Coordinates of C-alpha atoms in Angstrom, one line a residue:
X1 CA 0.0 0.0 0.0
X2 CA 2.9 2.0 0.6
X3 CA 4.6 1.7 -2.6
X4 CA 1.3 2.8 -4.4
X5 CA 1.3 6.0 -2.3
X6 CA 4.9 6.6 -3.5
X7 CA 4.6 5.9 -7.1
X8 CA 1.2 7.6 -7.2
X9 CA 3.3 10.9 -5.8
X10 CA 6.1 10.4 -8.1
X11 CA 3.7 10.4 -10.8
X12 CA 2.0 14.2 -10.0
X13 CA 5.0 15.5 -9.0
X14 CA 6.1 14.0 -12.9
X15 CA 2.7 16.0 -14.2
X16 CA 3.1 19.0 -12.2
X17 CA 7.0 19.5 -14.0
X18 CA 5.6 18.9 -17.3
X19 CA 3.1 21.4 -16.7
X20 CA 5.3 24.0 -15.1
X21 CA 7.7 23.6 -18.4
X22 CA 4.8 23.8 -21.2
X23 CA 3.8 26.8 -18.8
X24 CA 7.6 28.5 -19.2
X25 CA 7.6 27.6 -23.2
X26 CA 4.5 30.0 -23.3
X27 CA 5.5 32.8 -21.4
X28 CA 8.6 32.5 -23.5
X29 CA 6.7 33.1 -26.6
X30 CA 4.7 35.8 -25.3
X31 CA 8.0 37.3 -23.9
X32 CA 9.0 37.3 -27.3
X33 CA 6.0 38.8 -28.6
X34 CA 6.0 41.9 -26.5
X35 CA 9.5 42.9 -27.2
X36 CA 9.8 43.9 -31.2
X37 CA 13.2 43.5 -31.5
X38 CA 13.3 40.0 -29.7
X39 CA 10.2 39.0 -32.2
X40 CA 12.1 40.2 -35.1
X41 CA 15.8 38.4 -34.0
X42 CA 14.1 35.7 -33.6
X43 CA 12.0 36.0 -37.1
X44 CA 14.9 36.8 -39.0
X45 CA 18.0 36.6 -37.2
X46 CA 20.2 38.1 -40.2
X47 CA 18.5 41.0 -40.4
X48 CA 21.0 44.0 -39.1
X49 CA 22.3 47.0 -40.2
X50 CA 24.8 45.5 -42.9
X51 CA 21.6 43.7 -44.3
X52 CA 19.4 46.7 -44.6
X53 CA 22.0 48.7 -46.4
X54 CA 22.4 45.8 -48.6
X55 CA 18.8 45.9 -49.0
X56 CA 18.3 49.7 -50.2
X57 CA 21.5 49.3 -52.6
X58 CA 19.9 46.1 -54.2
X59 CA 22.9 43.6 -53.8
X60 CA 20.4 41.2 -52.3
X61 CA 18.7 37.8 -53.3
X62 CA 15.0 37.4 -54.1
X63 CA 14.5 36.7 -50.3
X64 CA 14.2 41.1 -49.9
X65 CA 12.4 41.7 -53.1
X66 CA 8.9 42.6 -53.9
X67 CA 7.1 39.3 -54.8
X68 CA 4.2 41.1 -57.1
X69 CA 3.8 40.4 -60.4
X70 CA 6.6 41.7 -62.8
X71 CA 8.3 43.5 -59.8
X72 CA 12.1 44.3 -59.2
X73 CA 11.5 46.7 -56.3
X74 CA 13.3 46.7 -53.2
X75 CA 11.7 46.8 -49.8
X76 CA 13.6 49.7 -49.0
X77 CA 12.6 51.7 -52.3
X78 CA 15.1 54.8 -52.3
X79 CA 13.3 56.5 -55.3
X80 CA 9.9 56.4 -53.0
X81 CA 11.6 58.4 -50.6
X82 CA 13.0 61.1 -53.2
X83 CA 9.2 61.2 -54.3
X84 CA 8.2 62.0 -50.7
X85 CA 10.8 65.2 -49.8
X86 CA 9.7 66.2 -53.7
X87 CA 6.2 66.4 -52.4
X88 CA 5.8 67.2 -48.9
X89 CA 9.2 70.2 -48.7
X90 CA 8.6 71.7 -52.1
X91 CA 4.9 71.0 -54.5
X92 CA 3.4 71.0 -51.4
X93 CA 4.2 74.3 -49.5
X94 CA 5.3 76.5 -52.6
X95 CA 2.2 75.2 -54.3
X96 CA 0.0 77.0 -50.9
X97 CA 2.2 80.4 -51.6
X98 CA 1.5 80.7 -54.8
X99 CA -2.3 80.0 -54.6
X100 CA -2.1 82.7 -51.7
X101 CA -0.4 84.8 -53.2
X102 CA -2.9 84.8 -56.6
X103 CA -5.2 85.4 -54.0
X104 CA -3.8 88.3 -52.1
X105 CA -2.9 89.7 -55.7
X106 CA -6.5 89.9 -56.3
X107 CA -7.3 91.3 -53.2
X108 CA -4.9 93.9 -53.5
X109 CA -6.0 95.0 -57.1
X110 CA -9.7 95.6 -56.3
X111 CA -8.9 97.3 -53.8
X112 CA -6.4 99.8 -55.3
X113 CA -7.9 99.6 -58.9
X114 CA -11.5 98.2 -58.4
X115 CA -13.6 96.8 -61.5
X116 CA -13.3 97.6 -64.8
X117 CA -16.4 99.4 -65.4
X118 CA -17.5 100.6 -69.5
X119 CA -16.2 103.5 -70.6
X120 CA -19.5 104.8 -72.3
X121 CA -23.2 103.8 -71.6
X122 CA -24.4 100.7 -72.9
X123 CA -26.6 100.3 -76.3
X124 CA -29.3 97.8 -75.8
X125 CA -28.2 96.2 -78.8
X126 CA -26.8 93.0 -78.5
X127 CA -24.2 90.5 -80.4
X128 CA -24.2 86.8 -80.3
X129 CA -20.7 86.1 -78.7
X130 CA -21.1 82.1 -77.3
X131 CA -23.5 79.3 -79.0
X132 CA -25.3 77.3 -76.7
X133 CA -23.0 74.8 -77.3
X134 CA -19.9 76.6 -76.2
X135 CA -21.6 77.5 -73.1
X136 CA -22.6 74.2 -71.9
X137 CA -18.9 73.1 -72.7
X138 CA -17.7 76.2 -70.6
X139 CA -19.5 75.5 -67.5
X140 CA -19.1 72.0 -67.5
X141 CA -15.5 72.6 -68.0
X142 CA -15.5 75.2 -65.0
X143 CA -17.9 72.8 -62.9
X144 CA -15.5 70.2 -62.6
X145 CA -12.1 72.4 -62.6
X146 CA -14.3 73.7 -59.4
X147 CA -14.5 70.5 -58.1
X148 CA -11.4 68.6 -58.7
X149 CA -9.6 72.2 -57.3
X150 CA -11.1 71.8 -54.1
X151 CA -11.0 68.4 -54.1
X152 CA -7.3 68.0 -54.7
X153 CA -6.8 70.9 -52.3
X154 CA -8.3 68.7 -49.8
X155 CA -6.3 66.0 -50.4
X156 CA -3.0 68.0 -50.5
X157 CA -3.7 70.0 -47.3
X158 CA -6.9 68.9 -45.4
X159 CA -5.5 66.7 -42.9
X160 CA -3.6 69.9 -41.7
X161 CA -6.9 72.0 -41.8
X162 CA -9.6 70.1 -41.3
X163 CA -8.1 66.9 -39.1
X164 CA -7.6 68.7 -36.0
X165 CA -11.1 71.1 -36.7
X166 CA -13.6 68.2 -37.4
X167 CA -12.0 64.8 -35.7
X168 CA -11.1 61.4 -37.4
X169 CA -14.7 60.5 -38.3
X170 CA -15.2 63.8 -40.2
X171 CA -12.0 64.2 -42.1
X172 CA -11.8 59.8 -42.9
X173 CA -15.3 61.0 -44.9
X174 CA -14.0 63.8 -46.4
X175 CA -10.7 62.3 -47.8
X176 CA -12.9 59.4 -48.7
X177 CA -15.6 61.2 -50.7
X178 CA -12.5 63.9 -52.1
X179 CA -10.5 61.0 -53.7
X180 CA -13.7 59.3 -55.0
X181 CA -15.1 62.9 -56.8
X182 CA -11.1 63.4 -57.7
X183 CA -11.1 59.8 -59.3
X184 CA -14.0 59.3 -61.5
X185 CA -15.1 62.9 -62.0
X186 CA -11.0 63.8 -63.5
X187 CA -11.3 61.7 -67.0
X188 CA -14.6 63.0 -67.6
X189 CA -13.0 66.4 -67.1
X190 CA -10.2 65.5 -69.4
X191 CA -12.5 64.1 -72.2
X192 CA -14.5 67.5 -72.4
X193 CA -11.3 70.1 -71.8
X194 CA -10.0 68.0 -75.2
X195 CA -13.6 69.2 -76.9
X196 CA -13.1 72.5 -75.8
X197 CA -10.2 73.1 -76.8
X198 CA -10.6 72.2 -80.3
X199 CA -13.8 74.2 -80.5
X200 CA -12.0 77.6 -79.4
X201 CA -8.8 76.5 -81.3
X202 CA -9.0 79.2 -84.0
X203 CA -10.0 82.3 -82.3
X204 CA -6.7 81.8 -79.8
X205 CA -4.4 81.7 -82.4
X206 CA -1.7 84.0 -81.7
X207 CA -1.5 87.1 -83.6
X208 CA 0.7 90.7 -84.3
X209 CA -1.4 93.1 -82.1
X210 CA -1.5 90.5 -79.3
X211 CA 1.8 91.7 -78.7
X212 CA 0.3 95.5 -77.8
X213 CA -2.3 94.3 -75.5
X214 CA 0.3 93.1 -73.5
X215 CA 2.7 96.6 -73.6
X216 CA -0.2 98.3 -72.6
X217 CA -1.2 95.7 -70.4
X218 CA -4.5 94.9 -71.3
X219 CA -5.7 98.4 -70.9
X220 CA -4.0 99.7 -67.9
X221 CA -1.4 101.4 -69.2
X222 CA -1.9 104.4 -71.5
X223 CA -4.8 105.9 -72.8
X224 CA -7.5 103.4 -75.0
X225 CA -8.2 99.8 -74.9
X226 CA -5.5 98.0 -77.5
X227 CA -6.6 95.9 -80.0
X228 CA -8.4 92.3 -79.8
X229 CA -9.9 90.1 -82.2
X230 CA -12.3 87.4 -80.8
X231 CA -10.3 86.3 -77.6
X232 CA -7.2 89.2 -76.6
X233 CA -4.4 88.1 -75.6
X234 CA -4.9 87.4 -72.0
X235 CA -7.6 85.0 -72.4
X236 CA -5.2 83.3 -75.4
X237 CA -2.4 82.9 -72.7
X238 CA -5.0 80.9 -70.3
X239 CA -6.4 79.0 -73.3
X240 CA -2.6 77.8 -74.1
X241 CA -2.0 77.2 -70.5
X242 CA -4.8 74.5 -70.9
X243 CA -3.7 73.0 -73.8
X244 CA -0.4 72.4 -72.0
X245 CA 0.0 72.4 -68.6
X246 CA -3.9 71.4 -68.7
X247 CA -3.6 68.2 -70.9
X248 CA -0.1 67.4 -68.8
X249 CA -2.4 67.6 -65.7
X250 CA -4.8 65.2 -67.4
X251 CA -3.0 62.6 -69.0
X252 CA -0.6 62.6 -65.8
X253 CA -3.9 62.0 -64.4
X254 CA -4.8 59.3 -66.1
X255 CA -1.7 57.6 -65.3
X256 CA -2.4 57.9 -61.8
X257 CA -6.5 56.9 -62.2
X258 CA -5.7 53.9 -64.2
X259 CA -2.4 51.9 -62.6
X260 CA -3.3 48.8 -64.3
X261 CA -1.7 49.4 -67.7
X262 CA 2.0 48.1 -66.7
X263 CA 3.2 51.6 -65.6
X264 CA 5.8 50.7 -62.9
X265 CA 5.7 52.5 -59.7
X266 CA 8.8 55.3 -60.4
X267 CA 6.3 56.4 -63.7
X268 CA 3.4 56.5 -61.2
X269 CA 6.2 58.8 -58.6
X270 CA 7.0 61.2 -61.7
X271 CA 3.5 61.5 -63.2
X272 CA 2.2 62.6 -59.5
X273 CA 5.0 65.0 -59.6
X274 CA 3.9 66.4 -62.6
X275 CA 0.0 66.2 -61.7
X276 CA 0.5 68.1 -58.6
X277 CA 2.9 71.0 -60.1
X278 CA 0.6 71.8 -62.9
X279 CA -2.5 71.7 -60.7
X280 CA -1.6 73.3 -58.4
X281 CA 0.3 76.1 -60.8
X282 CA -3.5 75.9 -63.0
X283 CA -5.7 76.8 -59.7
X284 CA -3.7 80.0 -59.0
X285 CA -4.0 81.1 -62.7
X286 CA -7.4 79.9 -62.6
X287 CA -8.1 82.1 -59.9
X288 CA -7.1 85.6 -61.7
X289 CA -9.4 84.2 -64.9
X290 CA -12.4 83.5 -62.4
X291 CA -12.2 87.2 -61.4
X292 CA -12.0 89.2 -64.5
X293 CA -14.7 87.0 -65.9
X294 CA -17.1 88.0 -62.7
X295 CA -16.3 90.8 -60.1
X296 CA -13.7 92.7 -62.1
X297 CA -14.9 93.2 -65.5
X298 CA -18.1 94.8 -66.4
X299 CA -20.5 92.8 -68.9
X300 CA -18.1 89.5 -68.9
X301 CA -20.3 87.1 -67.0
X302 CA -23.2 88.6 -68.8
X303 CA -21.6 87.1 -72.4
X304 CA -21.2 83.2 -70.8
X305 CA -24.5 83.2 -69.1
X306 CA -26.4 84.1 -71.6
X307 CA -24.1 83.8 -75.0
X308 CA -24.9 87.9 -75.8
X309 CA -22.7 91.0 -75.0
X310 CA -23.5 94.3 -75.3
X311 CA -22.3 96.3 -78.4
X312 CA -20.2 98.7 -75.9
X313 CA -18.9 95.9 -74.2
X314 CA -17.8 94.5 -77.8
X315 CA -16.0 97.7 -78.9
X316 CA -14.3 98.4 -75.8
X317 CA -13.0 94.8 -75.4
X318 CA -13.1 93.0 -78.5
X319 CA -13.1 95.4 -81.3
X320 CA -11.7 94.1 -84.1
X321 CA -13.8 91.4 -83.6
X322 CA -17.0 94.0 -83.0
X323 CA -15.9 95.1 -86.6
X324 CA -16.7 91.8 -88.2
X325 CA -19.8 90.9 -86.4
X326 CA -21.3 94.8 -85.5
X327 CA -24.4 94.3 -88.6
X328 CA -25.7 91.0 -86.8
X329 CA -26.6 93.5 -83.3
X330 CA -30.4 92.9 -82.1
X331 CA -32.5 94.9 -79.6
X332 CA -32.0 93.4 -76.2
X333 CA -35.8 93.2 -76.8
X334 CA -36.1 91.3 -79.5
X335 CA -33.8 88.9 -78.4
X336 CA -36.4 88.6 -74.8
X337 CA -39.3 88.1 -77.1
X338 CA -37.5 85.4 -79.1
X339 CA -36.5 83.6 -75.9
X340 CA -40.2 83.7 -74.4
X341 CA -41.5 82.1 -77.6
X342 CA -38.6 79.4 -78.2
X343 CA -37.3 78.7 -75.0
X344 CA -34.0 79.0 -76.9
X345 CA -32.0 82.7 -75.8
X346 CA -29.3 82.2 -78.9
X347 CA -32.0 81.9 -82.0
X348 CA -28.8 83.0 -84.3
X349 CA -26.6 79.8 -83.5
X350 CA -22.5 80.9 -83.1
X351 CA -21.2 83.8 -84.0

């Protein structure tokens, strides 16, 4: 009876070890767990200084390379760092000075020169300046500049603005809802900049007297308004910036909205390089076009929102232009009584 005590003791005092050592394995693991550096030595013991350096140079095996589909990258990818200081010390913060300073410019010029009012009284007779057509194309066009400019902006600087304002929940909806408008409303706005463009292509072809419109400044300097044919040569200078920096901006875009053509990720760095310079350079300028067209120059909104300018307006601004089209004037009334019975406020088509 005694011997059965004894080996009956021997055998818990067997159990209880075993159980005490599984018990130290797992402490050991979690030990290992909580301490990063232990988890990672004991991961991958090889890993140390000497190997990451090898790493960003490339004079590694296949073990430290990216395993996607036609991929050479490094983990440590030194070009996505480049990309990084390119965006966040210089497109970034000289891309907010120059917006704020278009806008300060503005600011300043109102206040010291104010808006350019008509020199003489208006006519009543009216000339056919923008086709339905040319309208819709404009404020579509504008629309969607509109909202891929503030939508772009948001993405550039919200988190700086409206992160610490509004909390995570507000600014994860508004970077979510900014990169979805950005994303699918950008080709459409690519698709009908293209149509625009070819539709104004021949009055903002560049010609001799553009040349004094810009000696005399558009107007403000000297005595007189120099000559212009259809578009003067201010409004040819923003039409050109579209067609370049604008169409870099898109098709950079499109590089960026569609990453599934084979484009490798250095041509994805450089084409958000150039999306954000040109952008950001097209919002400024876009700001100084979005004024003279409204608030600082008398009787130009008047000509996109309803496709007719006054004949005063047409001398003063566009006159050689007013010289070619000056027979086709209609009353302002007659053009009221055609819209009440047609619906339609341009019954001539384009001018």
């Amino acid at each position: 009876m005694s011997h059965t005590m004894q080996w009956r003791s021997l055998w818990r005092l067997g159990l209880l070890a075993l159980m005490l050592a599984f018990g130290l394995a797992l402490s050991q693991g979690t030990l290992a767990q909580a301490d990063p550096e232990g988890e990672a030595a004991f991961a991958v013991p090889a890993v140390d200084a000497d190997t990451w350096r090898q790493v960003r140079s490339g004079e590694v095996d296949s073990t430290y390379r990216d395993s996607r589909f036609d991929s050479t990258y490094n983990l440590v990818n030194a070009s996505g760092e480049t990309w990084r200081q390119w965006r966040n010390r210089w497109i970034s913060p000289y891309g907010l000075i120059v917006i704020g300073g278009m806008i300060v410019m503005i600011t300043l010029f109102y206040l010291v020169v104010g808006r350019k009012k008509l020199d003489e009284p208006r006519t009543g007779r009216k000339l056919l300046r923008w086709s339905a057509l040319e309208r819709s194309l404009h404020w579509s066009v504008a629309t969607l500049f509109i909202l891929l400019a503030l939508s772009g902006l948001n993405l550039f600087y919200g988190k700086q603005v409206f992160y610490p304002l509004l909390g995570a929940d507000a600014w994860g909806a508004m970077i979510s809802a900014s990169k979805l408008v950005h994303n699918y409303l950008g080709p459409i706005f690519g698709i009908l900049l293209v149509i625009l463009l070819l539709k104004l292509f021949v009055h903002n072809l560049p010609k001799k007297h553009d040349l004094e419109w810009f000696a005399k400044g558009g107007g403000l300097v000297g005595k007189g308004h120099p000559d212009a044919g259809f578009a003067n040569a201010g409004e040819k200078v923003w039409y050109w910036l579209l067609a370049t920096a604008g169409l870099a901006v898109v098709i950079s875009g499109f590089v960026l909205d569609f990453p599934n053509y084979g484009q490798g990720r250095d041509t994805m760095q450089w084409a958000n390089i150039v999306h954000g310079i040109g952008a950001l350079g097209l919002t400024a300028v876009a700001l100084g076009h979005i004024y003279i067209g409204t608030l600082g120059t008398e009787g130009s909104l008047e000509g996109m929102a309803s496709g007719y300018v006054d004949e005063t307006w047409a001398k003063e601004h566009h006159n050689l232009w007013y010289e070619e089209v000056k027979e086709s004037a209609v009353p302002e009334e007659e053009i009221a009584q055609a819209k009440g019975a047609s619906g339609d406020s341009s019954p001539q088509g384009s001018s």
